[in-house]
Coordinates of C-alpha atoms in Angstrom, one line a residue:
Chain B
M87 CA 1.9 -3.5 134.4
C88 CA 4.1 -2.1 136.8
I89 CA 7.4 -0.3 136.0
K90 CA 10.1 -2.0 138.4
S91 CA 13.2 0.0 137.3
C92 CA 14.4 3.4 135.2
T93 CA 17.3 4.3 133.7
V94 CA 17.8 8.2 133.9
I95 CA 20.2 9.4 131.0
I96 CA 21.6 13.1 131.4
L97 CA 24.0 14.4 128.4
S98 CA 26.1 17.2 130.4
C99 CA 28.9 19.2 128.2
D100 CA 30.3 21.7 130.2
R101 CA 27.5 23.0 132.3
T102 CA 28.6 21.5 135.8
G103 CA 26.4 24.2 137.5
L104 CA 23.2 22.8 135.9
L105 CA 24.0 19.3 135.9
L106 CA 24.3 19.6 139.7
S107 CA 20.8 21.6 139.9
C108 CA 19.3 19.3 137.7
L109 CA 20.4 16.3 140.0
H110 CA 19.9 17.9 143.0
A111 CA 16.0 18.2 141.8
L112 CA 15.7 14.7 140.4
E113 CA 16.9 13.3 143.3
Q114 CA 13.6 15.1 144.9
A115 CA 11.7 13.9 142.2
I116 CA 13.0 10.2 142.5
S117 CA 12.2 10.2 146.2
S118 CA 8.3 11.0 145.6
A119 CA 8.3 8.1 142.7
R120 CA 10.2 5.3 144.7
Q121 CA 6.3 4.0 145.6
L122 CA 5.8 3.3 142.3
V123 CA 9.3 2.4 140.9
P124 CA 11.5 0.6 143.4
S125 CA 14.8 1.0 141.1
F126 CA 16.3 4.3 139.9
E127 CA 19.8 4.4 137.8
I128 CA 21.2 7.7 137.0
V129 CA 23.6 7.7 134.0
V130 CA 25.1 11.2 133.3
V131 CA 26.8 11.2 130.0
D132 CA 30.1 13.8 129.9
N133 CA 29.9 14.4 126.1
A134 CA 33.4 15.5 125.4
G135 CA 33.4 18.5 127.9
R136 CA 36.5 20.6 127.9
F137 CA 36.2 20.1 131.3
P138 CA 35.6 16.7 132.3
I139 CA 33.3 16.1 135.1
A140 CA 34.4 14.8 138.5
Q141 CA 32.3 11.9 139.9
P142 CA 32.8 13.0 143.6
E143 CA 30.9 16.4 143.1
L144 CA 27.7 14.7 141.5
P145 CA 24.8 14.4 144.1
G146 CA 22.6 11.0 144.0
S147 CA 25.8 9.1 143.2
P148 CA 25.0 8.7 139.3
K149 CA 27.1 6.4 136.7
L150 CA 29.4 8.6 134.9
I151 CA 29.9 7.9 131.2
R152 CA 33.1 9.9 129.5
V153 CA 33.4 9.9 125.7
D154 CA 36.1 11.8 124.5
T155 CA 34.8 12.6 121.3
H156 CA 31.7 14.3 120.5
H157 CA 28.6 12.1 120.2
S158 CA 25.2 13.0 118.7
F159 CA 22.5 13.7 121.4
A160 CA 21.2 10.4 119.7
A161 CA 24.5 8.2 120.0
A162 CA 25.1 9.6 123.6
N163 CA 21.4 8.3 124.8
N164 CA 21.7 5.1 123.0
L165 CA 25.1 4.2 124.6
A166 CA 23.6 4.9 128.1
A167 CA 20.6 3.1 127.3
K168 CA 22.4 -0.2 125.9
G169 CA 24.6 0.0 128.9
H170 CA 22.2 0.3 131.5
P171 CA 19.0 -1.4 130.5
A172 CA 15.9 -1.0 132.7
E173 CA 12.1 -1.3 131.9
S174 CA 11.9 2.4 131.0
Y175 CA 14.4 5.1 130.4
L176 CA 14.1 8.9 131.2
L177 CA 15.7 11.2 128.8
L178 CA 16.3 14.1 131.0
N179 CA 18.3 17.4 129.9
N180 CA 21.0 18.8 132.3
D181 CA 18.7 22.5 132.1
V182 CA 15.1 20.7 133.2
F183 CA 14.9 21.2 136.9
L184 CA 12.2 18.6 137.8
H185 CA 9.3 19.5 140.2
P186 CA 9.4 16.9 143.3
G187 CA 6.2 15.7 142.4
A188 CA 6.7 15.5 138.2
L189 CA 7.6 11.7 137.7
T190 CA 4.9 10.3 139.8
P191 CA 2.3 11.0 137.4
L192 CA 4.5 10.0 134.5
F193 CA 5.0 6.5 135.7
D194 CA 1.4 6.5 136.7
L195 CA 0.4 6.5 133.5
L196 CA 3.0 4.5 131.9
T197 CA 1.7 2.0 134.3
K198 CA -1.9 2.6 133.5
E199 CA -1.9 2.5 129.7
P200 CA -0.4 -0.4 128.5
R201 CA 0.0 1.4 124.9
T202 CA 1.4 4.0 125.9
G203 CA 5.0 3.9 125.4
I204 CA 6.2 7.4 125.5
V205 CA 5.3 10.1 128.4
G206 CA 6.4 13.8 128.1
T207 CA 5.4 16.4 131.1
R208 CA 4.4 19.6 130.8
L209 CA 7.7 22.2 131.1
H210 CA 7.7 26.2 131.9
Y211 CA 10.0 28.5 131.5
P212 CA 11.6 30.7 134.6
D213 CA 8.8 33.5 134.0
G214 CA 6.0 31.0 134.6
S215 CA 4.9 30.9 130.9
V216 CA 4.6 27.6 129.1
Q217 CA 7.5 26.0 127.3
H218 CA 6.1 22.8 126.5
A219 CA 2.9 20.8 126.5
G220 CA 3.3 18.4 123.9
V221 CA 4.7 18.7 120.2
G222 CA 2.0 20.1 117.6
F223 CA 2.1 20.1 114.1
G224 CA 0.5 22.1 111.3
E225 CA 1.5 25.6 112.0
I226 CA 5.0 25.4 110.9
P227 CA 5.6 26.0 106.8
D228 CA 8.6 23.9 107.1
G229 CA 6.7 20.7 108.3
G230 CA 8.4 20.8 111.4
G231 CA 6.8 20.5 114.9
S232 CA 6.5 23.2 117.2
H233 CA 5.7 23.5 121.3
I234 CA 2.0 23.2 122.1
G235 CA 1.4 26.5 124.5
I236 CA 4.6 27.7 124.0
G237 CA 5.0 31.4 125.6
N238 CA 1.5 31.3 126.9
A239 CA -0.3 31.3 130.3
P240 CA -0.5 28.0 132.0
A241 CA -4.0 28.2 132.4
T242 CA -4.4 28.1 128.6
V243 CA -3.2 24.7 127.9
A244 CA -5.2 21.3 128.6
Q245 CA -5.1 20.9 132.3
T246 CA -5.8 16.8 131.5
V247 CA -3.2 14.2 130.0
Q248 CA -3.1 14.7 126.4
H249 CA -2.0 12.6 123.5
P250 CA 0.0 14.5 121.1
Q251 CA 1.8 13.2 118.1
A252 CA 5.4 13.8 119.9
V253 CA 6.8 15.3 123.1
T254 CA 9.9 16.7 123.8
G255 CA 13.2 14.8 124.6
A256 CA 13.7 17.0 127.5
C257 CA 12.3 15.1 129.8
M258 CA 10.8 11.9 128.0
L259 CA 9.9 8.9 129.7
I260 CA 10.0 5.6 127.4
R261 CA 8.9 2.2 128.0
D262 CA 11.7 -0.2 127.1
Q263 CA 9.5 -2.3 125.3
T264 CA 9.2 0.8 122.5
W265 CA 12.9 2.0 122.8
Q266 CA 13.8 -2.0 122.4
Q267 CA 11.2 -2.1 118.9
L268 CA 12.4 1.6 117.5
E269 CA 16.3 0.7 118.3
G270 CA 16.7 3.7 120.4
L271 CA 16.8 7.4 118.7
S272 CA 17.6 7.9 115.1
L273 CA 21.3 8.3 114.1
R274 CA 20.5 10.5 111.3
Y275 CA 20.4 13.7 113.8
D276 CA 23.4 15.5 115.4
F277 CA 21.0 17.4 117.6
G278 CA 17.6 18.3 117.9
S279 CA 14.5 16.6 116.4
E280 CA 15.7 12.9 116.8
D281 CA 13.1 13.4 120.2
V282 CA 9.8 13.8 117.6
D283 CA 11.2 11.5 115.3
F284 CA 11.4 9.1 117.8
C285 CA 7.6 9.8 118.8
L286 CA 6.1 9.6 115.1
R287 CA 7.8 6.4 114.6
A288 CA 7.0 5.2 117.9
G289 CA 3.0 6.2 116.5
Q290 CA 3.5 4.1 113.4
H291 CA 4.3 0.9 115.4
G292 CA 1.0 1.7 117.5
W293 CA 1.9 3.1 120.5
R294 CA 0.6 6.2 121.8
I295 CA 2.6 9.3 123.1
A296 CA 1.4 11.1 126.5
C297 CA 1.9 14.6 127.7
C298 CA 1.0 14.9 131.5
P299 CA -0.1 18.3 132.8
G300 CA 1.5 18.4 135.6
P301 CA 3.0 19.2 138.0
S302 CA 5.3 21.3 135.9
S303 CA 8.8 21.2 135.6
L304 CA 11.1 24.6 134.7
H305 CA 13.1 23.9 131.7
L306 CA 15.8 27.1 130.6
E307 CA 15.9 25.6 127.3
A308 CA 19.1 25.5 124.8
S309 CA 21.8 25.5 127.4
T310 CA 24.3 23.6 125.4
P311 CA 26.9 25.6 123.3
G312 CA 26.0 25.5 119.8
R313 CA 22.4 23.9 120.2
I314 CA 20.9 26.3 117.9
E315 CA 23.4 26.1 115.1
R316 CA 23.2 22.6 115.2
D317 CA 19.8 22.3 115.6
V318 CA 19.5 23.7 111.8
P319 CA 20.5 20.9 109.9
S320 CA 18.8 18.3 112.0
R321 CA 15.5 20.5 111.5
I322 CA 16.5 20.3 107.8
Q323 CA 16.8 16.5 108.0
F324 CA 13.6 15.8 109.8
T325 CA 11.9 18.0 106.8
S326 CA 13.0 15.8 104.2
L327 CA 11.9 12.9 106.3
W328 CA 8.7 13.8 107.6
K329 CA 7.2 16.9 105.8
E330 CA 4.5 14.9 103.9
K331 CA 3.8 12.3 106.5
I332 CA 2.7 13.8 109.1
T333 CA -0.8 14.6 109.6
H334 CA -1.6 18.0 111.2
D335 CA -3.7 18.3 114.4
I336 CA -7.0 19.7 115.1
P337 CA -6.6 23.4 116.4
S338 CA -7.3 23.2 120.1
Chain X
M225 CA -2.5 -3.6 115.5
I226 CA -5.2 -2.3 113.6
Y227 CA -4.1 -0.9 110.1
Y228 CA -6.9 1.0 107.7
S229 CA -5.9 1.0 104.1
L230 CA -6.8 3.9 101.9
P231 CA -6.0 4.3 98.3
G232 CA -4.6 7.8 98.6
H233 CA -4.2 10.8 100.6
G234 CA -6.2 13.4 98.1
M235 CA -9.3 15.6 98.3
Y236 CA -11.9 12.7 98.8
G237 CA -14.7 12.5 101.3
G238 CA -13.6 8.7 102.1
I239 CA -10.2 9.6 102.8
K240 CA -11.4 11.8 105.8
T241 CA -13.7 9.7 107.0
G242 CA -11.0 6.8 107.1
A243 CA -8.8 8.9 109.3
Q244 CA -11.4 9.8 111.4
F245 CA -12.7 6.3 112.4
V246 CA -8.6 5.8 112.6
Y247 CA -8.7 9.0 115.0
H248 CA -11.6 7.7 117.2
L249 CA -10.1 4.0 117.4
Q250 CA -6.6 5.9 118.8
N251 CA -8.6 8.0 121.0
A252 CA -10.6 4.9 122.4
G253 CA -7.2 3.5 123.0
I254 CA -6.9 1.1 120.1
P255 CA -3.4 0.6 118.3
C256 CA -4.1 1.9 115.1
V257 CA -2.8 3.4 112.0
L258 CA -3.3 5.0 108.4
V259 CA -1.9 2.8 105.6
T260 CA -1.5 5.0 102.0
P261 CA 0.4 3.6 99.2
E262 CA 3.3 5.8 99.8
G263 CA 3.0 6.7 103.3
L264 CA 2.1 10.0 102.5
A265 CA -0.6 12.2 104.8
P266 CA -3.4 13.9 104.0
Q267 CA -2.9 17.1 105.0
W268 CA -6.1 18.7 103.5
F269 CA -8.1 18.4 107.0
D270 CA -6.4 18.3 110.4
I271 CA -6.3 15.4 112.5
S272 CA -3.3 13.6 114.5
I273 CA -2.8 10.2 113.2
P274 CA 0.2 8.1 112.4
V275 CA 0.4 7.2 108.7
I276 CA 2.8 4.4 107.1
S277 CA 3.5 3.2 103.6
E278 CA 2.4 0.0 102.3
E279 CA 5.7 -1.1 101.7
T280 CA 6.7 -0.9 105.7
C281 CA 2.7 -2.3 106.5
F282 CA 2.3 -5.5 104.4
P283 CA 5.3 -7.3 104.8
S284 CA 4.8 -7.1 108.8
L285 CA 1.3 -7.9 108.8
S286 CA 0.1 -11.6 110.5
A287 CA -3.1 -13.5 111.5
A288 CA -3.4 -11.2 114.4
D289 CA -3.7 -7.8 112.6
T290 CA -7.0 -6.4 111.2
M291 CA -6.7 -4.4 107.9
I292 CA -9.7 -2.0 107.3
F293 CA -10.2 -1.0 104.0
S294 CA -13.1 1.1 102.2
L295 CA -12.3 1.2 98.1
P296 CA -13.9 -2.2 97.0
F297 CA -11.3 -2.3 94.2
D298 CA -8.6 -2.9 96.8
Y299 CA -10.6 -5.9 98.1
E300 CA -8.4 -8.9 95.2
R301 CA -5.1 -7.7 96.6
L302 CA -5.6 -7.1 100.2
K303 CA -7.3 -10.4 100.7
A304 CA -3.9 -11.7 100.0
L305 CA -2.7 -10.7 102.9
P306 CA -2.9 -13.1 106.2
S307 CA -4.4 -10.0 108.1
K308 CA -8.3 -10.0 109.1
L309 CA -10.0 -7.9 106.6
I310 CA -12.7 -5.2 107.5
Y311 CA -14.8 -3.9 105.2
H312 CA -15.8 -0.2 105.6
C313 CA -18.5 0.5 103.0
Q314 CA -18.5 4.4 102.3
G315 CA -20.2 4.4 99.2
T316 CA -22.4 1.4 97.5
H317 CA -20.8 -0.1 94.3
P318 CA -21.5 -2.9 92.2
A319 CA -17.8 -4.0 92.7
M320 CA -18.7 -4.5 97.1
I321 CA -20.9 -7.8 96.1
P322 CA -18.4 -10.3 96.6
I323 CA -16.8 -8.8 99.6
C324 CA -20.6 -8.5 101.3
Q325 CA -20.5 -12.2 100.0
D326 CA -17.2 -13.5 101.7
P327 CA -17.8 -14.6 105.2
D328 CA -14.8 -14.2 106.0
I329 CA -14.8 -10.2 106.3
L330 CA -16.8 -8.2 108.8
L331 CA -19.1 -5.4 107.6
F332 CA -18.8 -1.9 108.6
S333 CA -21.1 0.8 106.8
A334 CA -20.9 4.4 107.3
W335 CA -24.2 5.4 105.8
P336 CA -27.8 3.6 106.3
Q337 CA -27.8 3.3 102.6
A338 CA -24.6 1.6 102.6
E339 CA -25.7 -0.3 105.4
N340 CA -28.9 -1.6 104.1
E341 CA -27.5 -2.7 100.6
M342 CA -25.1 -4.9 102.2
R343 CA -27.4 -6.5 104.6
H344 CA -29.6 -6.8 101.6
I345 CA -26.5 -8.8 99.8
S346 CA -25.3 -10.3 102.8
G347 CA -27.5 -11.5 104.3
R348 CA -25.7 -11.1 107.7
E349 CA -25.2 -8.6 110.5
T350 CA -23.3 -5.0 109.7
Y351 CA -22.0 -2.6 111.9
D352 CA -22.6 1.5 111.7
T353 CA -19.6 3.3 112.2
G354 CA -21.5 6.7 111.3
I355 CA -19.7 9.5 109.8
A356 CA -18.6 13.1 111.2
V357 CA -18.2 16.7 110.4
S358 CA -15.0 18.1 111.8
D359 CA -15.3 20.7 114.3
V360 CA -14.0 23.5 112.6
F361 CA -17.3 23.7 110.1
F362 CA -19.4 24.3 112.7
Y363 CA -20.9 27.5 112.3
D364 CA -19.4 30.5 115.0
G365 CA -21.8 33.1 114.7
R366 CA -19.8 34.9 112.0
V367 CA -21.8 37.4 109.8
K368 CA -23.1 35.5 106.8
S369 CA -23.3 37.5 103.3
G370 CA -26.4 36.7 101.8
K371 CA -24.5 37.0 98.3
K372 CA -22.1 34.7 99.1
V373 CA -22.8 31.0 97.6
A374 CA -20.6 28.3 98.0
V375 CA -20.1 25.5 95.1
M376 CA -18.2 22.8 94.5
P377 CA -17.6 22.6 90.4
R378 CA -15.4 19.8 90.5
R379 CA -19.0 17.6 90.4
G380 CA -21.7 19.5 88.4
A381 CA -20.2 22.7 86.9
E382 CA -22.8 22.9 84.2
W383 CA -25.5 22.8 87.1
I384 CA -23.8 25.6 88.7
Q385 CA -23.0 27.8 85.5
A386 CA -27.0 27.6 84.9
C387 CA -27.3 28.6 88.7
Q388 CA -25.0 31.9 87.6
Q389 CA -26.8 32.9 84.5
A390 CA -30.2 32.9 87.0
Q391 CA -28.1 34.8 89.7
P392 CA -25.7 36.3 88.5
E393 CA -25.6 39.0 91.3
K394 CA -24.4 36.2 93.6
I395 CA -20.7 35.5 94.4
Y396 CA -19.9 32.3 93.9
L397 CA -16.8 30.5 95.9
T398 CA -15.6 27.6 95.0
I399 CA -14.5 24.8 97.5
D400 CA -12.8 22.9 95.2
G401 CA -9.1 22.1 96.4
A402 CA -9.1 23.9 99.2
H403 CA -7.8 22.9 102.9
E404 CA -10.7 22.0 105.1
R405 CA -10.1 25.3 107.2
E406 CA -10.9 27.3 103.7
T407 CA -13.8 25.3 103.3
A408 CA -15.4 26.1 106.8
A409 CA -14.3 29.1 106.6
I410 CA -16.0 29.6 103.0
M411 CA -19.0 28.0 103.9
K412 CA -19.5 29.7 107.3
E413 CA -19.6 33.4 105.2
S414 CA -21.8 31.8 102.6
S415 CA -25.2 31.9 102.9
I416 CA -26.3 29.1 100.3
Y417 CA -24.7 25.6 99.8
L418 CA -25.4 24.2 96.0
A419 CA -24.8 20.3 96.0
T420 CA -24.3 19.6 92.3
S421 CA -22.9 16.0 92.4
V422 CA -25.6 13.8 90.4
D423 CA -26.5 10.6 92.0
E424 CA -23.2 11.4 95.2
G425 CA -22.5 8.4 96.9
F426 CA -21.4 9.9 99.7
G427 CA -21.8 13.7 99.6
L428 CA -20.1 15.0 103.1
P429 CA -19.5 18.6 102.0
A430 CA -23.3 19.1 102.0
L431 CA -23.6 17.9 105.8
E432 CA -20.6 20.4 106.3
A433 CA -22.5 23.0 104.9
M434 CA -25.5 22.5 107.5
A435 CA -23.2 22.4 110.2
A436 CA -21.3 25.9 108.4
G437 CA -25.0 27.4 108.3
C438 CA -25.9 27.5 105.0
A439 CA -29.1 26.4 102.9
V440 CA -28.3 23.6 101.2
L441 CA -29.9 23.4 97.6
S442 CA -29.3 19.7 95.8
V443 CA -29.5 17.2 93.6
P444 CA -30.8 13.7 94.4
V445 CA -28.1 11.4 95.9
R446 CA -27.6 8.1 97.3
G447 CA -25.5 8.4 100.1
G448 CA -26.8 11.5 101.7
M449 CA -30.4 11.1 102.0
A450 CA -29.9 10.2 105.5
F451 CA -29.6 13.8 106.6
L452 CA -31.1 15.7 103.6
H453 CA -34.5 15.8 103.8
H454 CA -36.5 17.7 100.9
G455 CA -38.6 21.1 102.3
K456 CA -37.6 20.7 106.1
N457 CA -33.7 21.3 106.0
A458 CA -32.7 21.4 102.1
S459 CA -34.1 21.6 98.5
I460 CA -33.8 18.6 96.6
V461 CA -34.7 18.9 93.0
P462 CA -33.2 17.3 89.6
P463 CA -30.3 19.0 88.4
E464 CA -32.4 20.5 85.4
Q465 CA -34.4 22.4 88.0
L466 CA -31.8 23.4 90.7
A467 CA -31.3 27.0 88.7
T468 CA -35.4 27.5 89.3
E469 CA -35.2 26.6 92.6
F470 CA -32.4 28.6 93.5
S471 CA -34.4 32.0 92.3
Q472 CA -37.2 30.6 94.0
L473 CA -36.1 30.5 97.3
N474 CA -37.2 33.1 99.4
S475 CA -34.9 34.0 102.4
T476 CA -37.7 32.8 105.1
T477 CA -37.3 29.5 104.0
A478 CA -33.7 29.6 103.5
Q479 CA -33.4 30.5 107.1
R480 CA -35.5 27.6 107.9
Y481 CA -33.3 25.5 106.0
R482 CA -30.5 26.8 107.9
D483 CA -31.5 26.2 111.2
Y484 CA -32.8 22.9 110.5
G485 CA -29.4 22.1 108.9
R486 CA -27.4 22.9 111.7
V487 CA -29.5 21.0 114.0
T488 CA -29.2 18.0 111.6
A489 CA -25.7 18.4 111.3
S490 CA -25.3 18.6 115.2
Q491 CA -25.8 14.9 115.4
Y492 CA -22.5 14.3 113.2
R493 CA -20.2 15.7 115.5
M494 CA -16.5 14.2 116.1
A495 CA -17.8 13.4 120.0
A496 CA -21.0 11.9 118.8
Q497 CA -19.2 9.6 116.6
Y498 CA -16.7 9.2 119.1
Q499 CA -19.3 7.6 121.1
K500 CA -21.0 5.5 118.1
I501 CA -17.7 3.6 118.4
C502 CA -17.4 3.4 121.9
H503 CA -20.4 1.4 121.5
L504 CA -19.3 -0.8 118.5
L505 CA -16.3 -1.7 120.5
E506 CA -18.6 -3.3 123.0
S507 CA -20.2 -5.3 119.9
R508 CA -19.1 -8.5 118.5
A509 CA -17.4 -5.9 116.2
G510 CA -15.2 -5.0 119.1
E511 CA -14.0 -8.7 119.1
W512 CA -11.8 -7.9 115.9
L513 CA -10.6 -4.5 116.9
C514 CA -9.4 -4.9 120.4
A515 CA -7.4 -8.5 120.0

């Protein structure tokens, strides 16, 4: 089933340089994917940054939503998705610089696998090591997930499409049907773990999660001010909700 | 949607077999989730599948859904739900008779013995799902100790004690209550596994021990006779003779049991069961699972 439209949602808070780089890379990736998806809309949410983003400086003519009070990651994404409905949503961090060919396999997979509701992609650090190849469970004592392959050489992780229990919200393509069924991201989290929560809930509704092996895109990771501190309560919240309800992955 | 209802998430072979079935269906592209009473996930073995609670699942069920169950005592309450039912027989019990006689229920079996009995009761077709040994159990070449013996005192502790008295110099390692990975590690470093569960209806640990390269000495079982072959890949003796058999087991015979045992277990790999389930999906049973 062909995906006709996609809303790309990017949250930004005082990191205009990152945002501009992200948008430039996104433009190229969209250009490659247009043969599969005719309609893209880019929505930038200025999440109460101290220095409001100026629309004219943004490449690709995105829609700009300015919120003057801080919104959680979930609330900001839900707001953007509600106002800009499409057949799919791409949640994209402003510090992810997509490979020009990164989006095509994601949409290709969503088209070919009707029961796949969420598709992530391979991400890497500036030194070329793996940042993300899906989220795995079982190794972390607190019950949370961890990035599969993190810090390893790219050749050490699977080179085929994988079906982990979750993928990162740093770059997450979501089928609208899945998004609507789950009513978007959970507002229980301030910043962090809402993406994994979303995937696990999708799995409970019978949706498959996939992670494409490449082309890999660059992710600087944790570029939002206060990201690390705000992650702690979210992770505690995640653990309290999920620790005993997640199966542990078969070690690869 | 396909749901697999389990009575809990504890350490029983049937829990793992049910979860593995869900895992295979998922990998075959069939939307399927595990249902446990409280929505708690079995975490004593590794498998990536979603789990939901009965409270979440049951109110949302419709006639378009299919519920698989394996505990015969769940029949009455699950029968009241609007979903179609599949009985996945893992061990035989008189309580399964009305299930087999219910024409509205599709019958799956995990063991040939269960399949034969279900066919005898129902007089209709049943579908073999097979069983699988988790990959973590398969012997990886690590050094084994001739002194180490893996045991599961949870079932048949008195027969283990008799063996301990007969062979006090051995080191007896308990697998009870251990995570699957620890159990596999114990079995891989042990030379012998004593299967002491009398009249066992399932017997997965003996097969896991074979995969791990243990010589298996077992008491007679019901569920595991498809893979336990006396004198070839195991010794099967009455429980009161187990200690004597254990004492008389020489190294040549033990090694033969190990070698044949590994060959036997290799037929029960996860990948082999996945192929079996792919064939199942192409059969009439697939209409129930792919709808």
